[in-house]
Short mmCIF file of C-alpha atoms and ligand atoms in Angstrom, two decimals:
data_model
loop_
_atom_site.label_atom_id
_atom_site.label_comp_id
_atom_site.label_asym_id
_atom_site.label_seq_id
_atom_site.Cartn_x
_atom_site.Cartn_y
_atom_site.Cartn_z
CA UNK J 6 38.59 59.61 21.92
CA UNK J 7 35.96 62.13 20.80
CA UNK J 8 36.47 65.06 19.55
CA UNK J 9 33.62 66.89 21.68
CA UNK J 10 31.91 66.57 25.05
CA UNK J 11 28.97 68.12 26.33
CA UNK J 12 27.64 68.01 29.90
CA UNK J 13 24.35 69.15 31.36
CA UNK J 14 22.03 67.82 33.63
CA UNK J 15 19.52 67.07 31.11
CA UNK J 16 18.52 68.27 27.84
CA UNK J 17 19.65 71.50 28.23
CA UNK J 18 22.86 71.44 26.63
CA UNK J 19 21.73 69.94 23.43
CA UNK J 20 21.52 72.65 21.25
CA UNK J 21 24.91 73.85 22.07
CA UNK J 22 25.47 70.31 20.81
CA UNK J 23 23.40 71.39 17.57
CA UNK J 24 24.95 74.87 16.86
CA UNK J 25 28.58 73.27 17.02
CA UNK J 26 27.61 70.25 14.54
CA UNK J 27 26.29 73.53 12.34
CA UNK J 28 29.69 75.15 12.17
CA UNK J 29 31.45 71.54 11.94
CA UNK J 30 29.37 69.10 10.45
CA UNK J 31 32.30 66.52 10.82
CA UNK J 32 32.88 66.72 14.54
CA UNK J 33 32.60 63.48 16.83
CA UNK J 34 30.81 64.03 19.69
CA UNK J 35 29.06 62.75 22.47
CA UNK J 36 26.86 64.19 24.85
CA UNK J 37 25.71 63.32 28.56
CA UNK J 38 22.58 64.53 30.80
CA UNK J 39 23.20 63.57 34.48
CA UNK J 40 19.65 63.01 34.72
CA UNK J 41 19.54 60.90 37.82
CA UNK J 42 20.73 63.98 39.69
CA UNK J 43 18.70 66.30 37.89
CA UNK J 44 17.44 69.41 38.74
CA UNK J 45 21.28 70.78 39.81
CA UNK J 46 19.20 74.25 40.68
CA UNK J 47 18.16 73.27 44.22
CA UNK J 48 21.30 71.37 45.05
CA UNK J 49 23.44 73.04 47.51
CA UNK J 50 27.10 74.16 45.97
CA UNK J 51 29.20 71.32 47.46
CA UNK J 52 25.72 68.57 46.42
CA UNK J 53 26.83 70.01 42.84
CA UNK J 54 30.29 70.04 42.76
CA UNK J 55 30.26 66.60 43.78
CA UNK J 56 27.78 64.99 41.51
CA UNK J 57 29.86 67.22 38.54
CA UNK J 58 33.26 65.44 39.23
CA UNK J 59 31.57 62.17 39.08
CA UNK J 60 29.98 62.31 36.08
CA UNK J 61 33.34 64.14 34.49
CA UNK J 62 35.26 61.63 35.92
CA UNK J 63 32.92 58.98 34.18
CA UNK J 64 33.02 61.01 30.46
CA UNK J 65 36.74 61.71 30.56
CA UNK J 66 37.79 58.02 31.58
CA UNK J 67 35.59 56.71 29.11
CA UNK J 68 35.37 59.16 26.01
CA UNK J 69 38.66 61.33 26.48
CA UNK J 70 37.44 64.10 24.94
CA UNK J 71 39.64 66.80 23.35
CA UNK J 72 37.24 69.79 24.53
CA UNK J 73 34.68 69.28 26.77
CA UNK J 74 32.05 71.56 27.14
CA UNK J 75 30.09 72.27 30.52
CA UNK J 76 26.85 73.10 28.54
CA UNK J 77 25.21 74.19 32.03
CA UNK J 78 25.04 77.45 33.94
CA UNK J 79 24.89 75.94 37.58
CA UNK J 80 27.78 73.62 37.19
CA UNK J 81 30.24 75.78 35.85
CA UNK J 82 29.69 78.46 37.98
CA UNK J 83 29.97 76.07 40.66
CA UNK J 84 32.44 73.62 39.80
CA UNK J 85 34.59 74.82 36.65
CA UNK J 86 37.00 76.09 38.27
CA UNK J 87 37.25 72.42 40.72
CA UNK J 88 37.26 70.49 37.18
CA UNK J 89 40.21 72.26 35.58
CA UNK J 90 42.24 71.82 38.84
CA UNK J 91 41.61 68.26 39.28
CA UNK J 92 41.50 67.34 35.24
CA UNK J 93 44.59 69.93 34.33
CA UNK J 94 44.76 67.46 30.97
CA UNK J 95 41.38 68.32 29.82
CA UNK J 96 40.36 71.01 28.20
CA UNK J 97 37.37 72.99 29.54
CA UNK J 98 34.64 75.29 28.02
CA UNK J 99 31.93 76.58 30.77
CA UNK J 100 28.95 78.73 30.13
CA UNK J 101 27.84 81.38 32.06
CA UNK J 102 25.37 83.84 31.57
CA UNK J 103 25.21 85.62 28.70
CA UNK J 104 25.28 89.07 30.49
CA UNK J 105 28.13 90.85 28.41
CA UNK J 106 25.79 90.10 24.71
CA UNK J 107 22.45 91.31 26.96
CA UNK J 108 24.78 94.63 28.04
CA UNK J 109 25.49 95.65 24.03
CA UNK J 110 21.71 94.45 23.13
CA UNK J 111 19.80 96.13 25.62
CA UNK J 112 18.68 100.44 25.33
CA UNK J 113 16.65 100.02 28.47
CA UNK J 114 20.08 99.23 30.57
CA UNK J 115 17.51 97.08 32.40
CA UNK J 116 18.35 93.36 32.22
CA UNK J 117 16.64 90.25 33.42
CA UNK J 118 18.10 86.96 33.80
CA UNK J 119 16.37 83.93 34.15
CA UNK J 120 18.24 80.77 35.56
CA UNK J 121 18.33 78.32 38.05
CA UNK J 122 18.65 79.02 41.98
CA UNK J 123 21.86 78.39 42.06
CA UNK J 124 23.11 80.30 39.45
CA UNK J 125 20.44 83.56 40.21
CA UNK J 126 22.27 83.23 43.78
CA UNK J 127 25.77 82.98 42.95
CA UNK J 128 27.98 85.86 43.09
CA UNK J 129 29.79 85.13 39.69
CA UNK J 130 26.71 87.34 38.42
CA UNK J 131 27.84 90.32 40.20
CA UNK J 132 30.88 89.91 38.76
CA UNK J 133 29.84 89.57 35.64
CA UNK J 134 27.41 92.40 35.62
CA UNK J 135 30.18 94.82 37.64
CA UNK J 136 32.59 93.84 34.56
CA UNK J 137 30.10 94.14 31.41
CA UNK J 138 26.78 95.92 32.33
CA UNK J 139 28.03 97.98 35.24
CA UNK J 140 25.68 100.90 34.19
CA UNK J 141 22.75 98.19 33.86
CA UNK J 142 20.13 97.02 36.49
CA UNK J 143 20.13 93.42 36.68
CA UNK J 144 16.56 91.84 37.06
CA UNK J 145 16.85 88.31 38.89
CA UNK J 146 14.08 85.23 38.75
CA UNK J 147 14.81 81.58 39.47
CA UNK J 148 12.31 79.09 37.59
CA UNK J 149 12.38 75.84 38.67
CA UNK J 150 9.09 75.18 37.09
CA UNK J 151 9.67 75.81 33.64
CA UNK J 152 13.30 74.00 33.98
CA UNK J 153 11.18 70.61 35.26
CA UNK J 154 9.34 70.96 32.00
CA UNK J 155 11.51 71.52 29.85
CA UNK J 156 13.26 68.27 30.76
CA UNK J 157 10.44 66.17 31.49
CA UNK J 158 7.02 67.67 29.17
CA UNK J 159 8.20 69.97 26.26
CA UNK J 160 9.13 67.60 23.56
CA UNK J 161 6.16 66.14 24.01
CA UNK J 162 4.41 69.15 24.68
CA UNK J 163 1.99 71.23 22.41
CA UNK J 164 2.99 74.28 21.13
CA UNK J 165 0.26 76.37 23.56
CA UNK J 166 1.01 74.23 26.50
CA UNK J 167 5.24 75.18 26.17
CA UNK J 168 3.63 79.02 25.38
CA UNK J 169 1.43 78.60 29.01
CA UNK J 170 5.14 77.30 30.33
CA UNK J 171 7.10 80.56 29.24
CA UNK J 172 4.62 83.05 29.96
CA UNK J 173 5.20 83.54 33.69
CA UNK J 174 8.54 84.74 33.35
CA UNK J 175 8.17 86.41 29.95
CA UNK J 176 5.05 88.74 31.85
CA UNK J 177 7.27 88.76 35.07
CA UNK J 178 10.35 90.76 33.14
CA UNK J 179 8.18 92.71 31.15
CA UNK J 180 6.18 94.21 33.61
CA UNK J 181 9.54 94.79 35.39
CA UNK J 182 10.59 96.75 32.76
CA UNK J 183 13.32 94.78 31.11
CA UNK J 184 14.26 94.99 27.40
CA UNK J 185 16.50 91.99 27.48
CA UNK J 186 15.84 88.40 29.05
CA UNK J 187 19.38 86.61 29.10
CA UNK J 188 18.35 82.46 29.13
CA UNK J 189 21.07 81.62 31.93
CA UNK J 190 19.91 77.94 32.35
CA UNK J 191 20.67 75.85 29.31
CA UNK J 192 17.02 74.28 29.44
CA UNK J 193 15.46 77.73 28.31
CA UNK J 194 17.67 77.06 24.79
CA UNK J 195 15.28 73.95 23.76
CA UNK J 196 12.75 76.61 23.80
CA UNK J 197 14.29 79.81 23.02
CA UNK J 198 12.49 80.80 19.90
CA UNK J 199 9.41 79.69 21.52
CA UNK J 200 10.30 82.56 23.93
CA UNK J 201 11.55 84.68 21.49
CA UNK J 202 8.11 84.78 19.80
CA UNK J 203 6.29 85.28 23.73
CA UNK J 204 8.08 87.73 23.98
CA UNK J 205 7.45 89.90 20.77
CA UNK J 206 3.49 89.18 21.07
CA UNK J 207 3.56 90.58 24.74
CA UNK J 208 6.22 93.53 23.41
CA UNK J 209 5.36 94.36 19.85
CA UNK J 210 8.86 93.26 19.37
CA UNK J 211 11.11 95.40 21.92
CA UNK J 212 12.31 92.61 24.37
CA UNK J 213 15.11 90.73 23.04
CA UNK J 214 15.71 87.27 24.17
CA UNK J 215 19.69 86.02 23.99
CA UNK J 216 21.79 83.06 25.35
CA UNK J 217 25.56 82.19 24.63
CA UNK J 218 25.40 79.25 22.35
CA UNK J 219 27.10 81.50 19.69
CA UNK J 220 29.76 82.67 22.28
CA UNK J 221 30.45 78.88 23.98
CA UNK J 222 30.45 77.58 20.44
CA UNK J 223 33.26 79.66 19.07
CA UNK J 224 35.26 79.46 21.97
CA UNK J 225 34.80 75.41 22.02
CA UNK J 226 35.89 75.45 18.13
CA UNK J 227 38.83 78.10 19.00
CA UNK J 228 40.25 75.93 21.64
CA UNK J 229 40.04 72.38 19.51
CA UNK J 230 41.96 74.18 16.21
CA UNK J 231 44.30 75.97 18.56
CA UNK J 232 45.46 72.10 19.74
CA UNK J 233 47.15 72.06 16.57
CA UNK J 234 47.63 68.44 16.01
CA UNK J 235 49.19 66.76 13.31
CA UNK J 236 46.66 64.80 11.53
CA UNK J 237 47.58 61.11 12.66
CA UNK J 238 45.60 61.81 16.38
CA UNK J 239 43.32 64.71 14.74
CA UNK J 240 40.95 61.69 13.53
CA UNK J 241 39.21 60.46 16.20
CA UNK J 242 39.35 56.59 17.12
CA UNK J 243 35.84 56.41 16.89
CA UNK J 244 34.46 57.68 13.75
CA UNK J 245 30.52 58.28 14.66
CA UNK J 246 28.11 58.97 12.08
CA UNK J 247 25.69 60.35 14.61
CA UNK J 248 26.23 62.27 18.19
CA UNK J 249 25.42 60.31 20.95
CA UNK J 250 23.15 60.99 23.85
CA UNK J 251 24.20 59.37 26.99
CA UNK J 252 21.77 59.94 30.84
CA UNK J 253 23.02 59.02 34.22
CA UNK J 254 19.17 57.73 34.44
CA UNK J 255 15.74 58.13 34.30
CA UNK J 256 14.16 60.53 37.10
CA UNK J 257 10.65 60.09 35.63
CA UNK J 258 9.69 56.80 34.30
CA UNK J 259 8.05 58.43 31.15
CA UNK J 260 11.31 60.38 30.35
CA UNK J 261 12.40 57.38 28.20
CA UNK J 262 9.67 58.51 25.82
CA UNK J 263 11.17 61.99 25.99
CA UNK J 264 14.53 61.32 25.31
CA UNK J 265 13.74 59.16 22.00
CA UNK J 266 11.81 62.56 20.76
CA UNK J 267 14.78 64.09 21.41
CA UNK J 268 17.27 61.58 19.45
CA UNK J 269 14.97 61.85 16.49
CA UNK J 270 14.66 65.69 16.54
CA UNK J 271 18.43 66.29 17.17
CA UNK J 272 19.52 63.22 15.20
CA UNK J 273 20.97 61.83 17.78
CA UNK J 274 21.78 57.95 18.89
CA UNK J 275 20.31 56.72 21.76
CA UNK J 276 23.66 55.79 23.63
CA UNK J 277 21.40 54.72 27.10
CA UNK J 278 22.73 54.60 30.84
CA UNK J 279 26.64 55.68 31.21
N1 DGL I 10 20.59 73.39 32.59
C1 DGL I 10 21.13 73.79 33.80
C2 DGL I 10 21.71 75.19 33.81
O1 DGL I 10 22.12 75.68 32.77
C3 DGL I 10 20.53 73.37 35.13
C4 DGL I 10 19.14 72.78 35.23
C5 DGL I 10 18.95 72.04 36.54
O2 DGL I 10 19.43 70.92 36.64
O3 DGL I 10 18.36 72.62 37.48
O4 DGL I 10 21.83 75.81 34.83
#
């Protein structure tokens, strides 16, 4: 048993993975990319919510985690709502958009969120906005681009060609008027002070870039002390030193060469295929 899992299609959800180890150093966790199925964006919504229960299936049966977190936009507002009904044991954390923080950040009232396809097109946003930025305009754009290289090029990447990378949509929102870019694909975090500092050369510092790692993080933490246990089962049976990083596969044959950047720059271990 670990204490935390963390799901994603790639490398997106790592630095969720990074900004829980910050607030408990001592944590267990592991953490899975279903890269052979990546990008979820362009997968239709029954595509994803089969290739999420699969992998799920695969992390619960062989990690039992006592919170696992969905560390990707398009799957949980796809399937979350599937995995809690058919894993009613586990517990759950999704992410979503981060469109309630963007609503109490931005003075503009004019928002733009930047995600996958499937998560710019599903009407959980609507709800979302209609709930916690009803009074704001809600600026869409899909990127499917910048996703594909943030998995496959940016740790590898120099710092002007992952500038080049962000600068479409950075330009796109600003000349749209928007004071606040929400990061609504978990890919964008790997980069997000990158983006942050795009976005304050092209503003002179008035757009605002924000994501919900704080938010998913504190609710993940929340839910594992509110299981209350008594501290025979709190350890977990395996005590790792490091987090784990676990893929499904490799969709690019050089992404082997990515993902060992990645374990040395998260300190992660190499776990390979699961
Ligand atoms: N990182 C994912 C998200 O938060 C999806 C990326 C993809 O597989 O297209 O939506």
């Amino acid at each position: 048993m670990v204490d935390f899992a963390f799901l994603d299609s790639g490398t997106g959800g790592i630095p969720y993975l990074q900004r829980l180890l910050e607030k408990k150093p001592d944590a267990s966790c592991i953490y899975a990319g279903d890269t052979a199925n990546f990008p979820y964006g362009e997968k239709t919504h029954e595509q994803i919510v089969k290739c999420v229960f699969e992998i799920a299936k695969k992390i619960i049966e062989k990690f039992n985690p006592k919170v696992f977190i969905v560390a990707c936009n398009t799957m949980s507002v796809n399937a979350l709502d599937v995995l809690r009904e058919v894993f009613p044991a586990t517990q759950f954390v999704g992410t979503v958009p981060a469109i309630k923080l963007a609503s109490s950040v931005s003075k503009k009232r004019k928002i733009g969120l930047l995600a996958t396809q499937s998560t710019v097109d599903n009407p959980y946003n609507v709800d979302l906005k209609n709930h916690f930025a009803s009074d704001c305009e809600l600026v869409l754009r899909a990127d499917p681009d910048l996703i594909s290289f943030i998995e496959h090029e940016s740790f590898t990447a120099t710092k002007e060609e992952s500038i080049k990378a962000v600068m479409p949509a950075i330009n796109f929102f600003y000349e749209n008027g928007c004071d606040t870019i929400i990061l609504g694909c978990t890919h964008f975090l790997n980069l997000a002070e990158l983006f942050q500092e795009a976005a304050d050369n092209v503003s002179g510092g008035t757009l605002k870039i924000v994501d919900s790692r704080e938010g998913v993080t504190n609710r993940a933490l929340s839910i594992f002390d509110s299981l209350n246990q008594n501290a025979a089962d709190s350890k977990s049976e395996h005590e790792q030193k490091k987090s784990r990083l676990y893929v499904t596969g490799l969709s690019k044959a050089k992404d082997q060469n990515e993902y060992d950047v990645i374990c040395n720059r998260y300190h992660l271990e190499w776990g390979g295929i699961i």
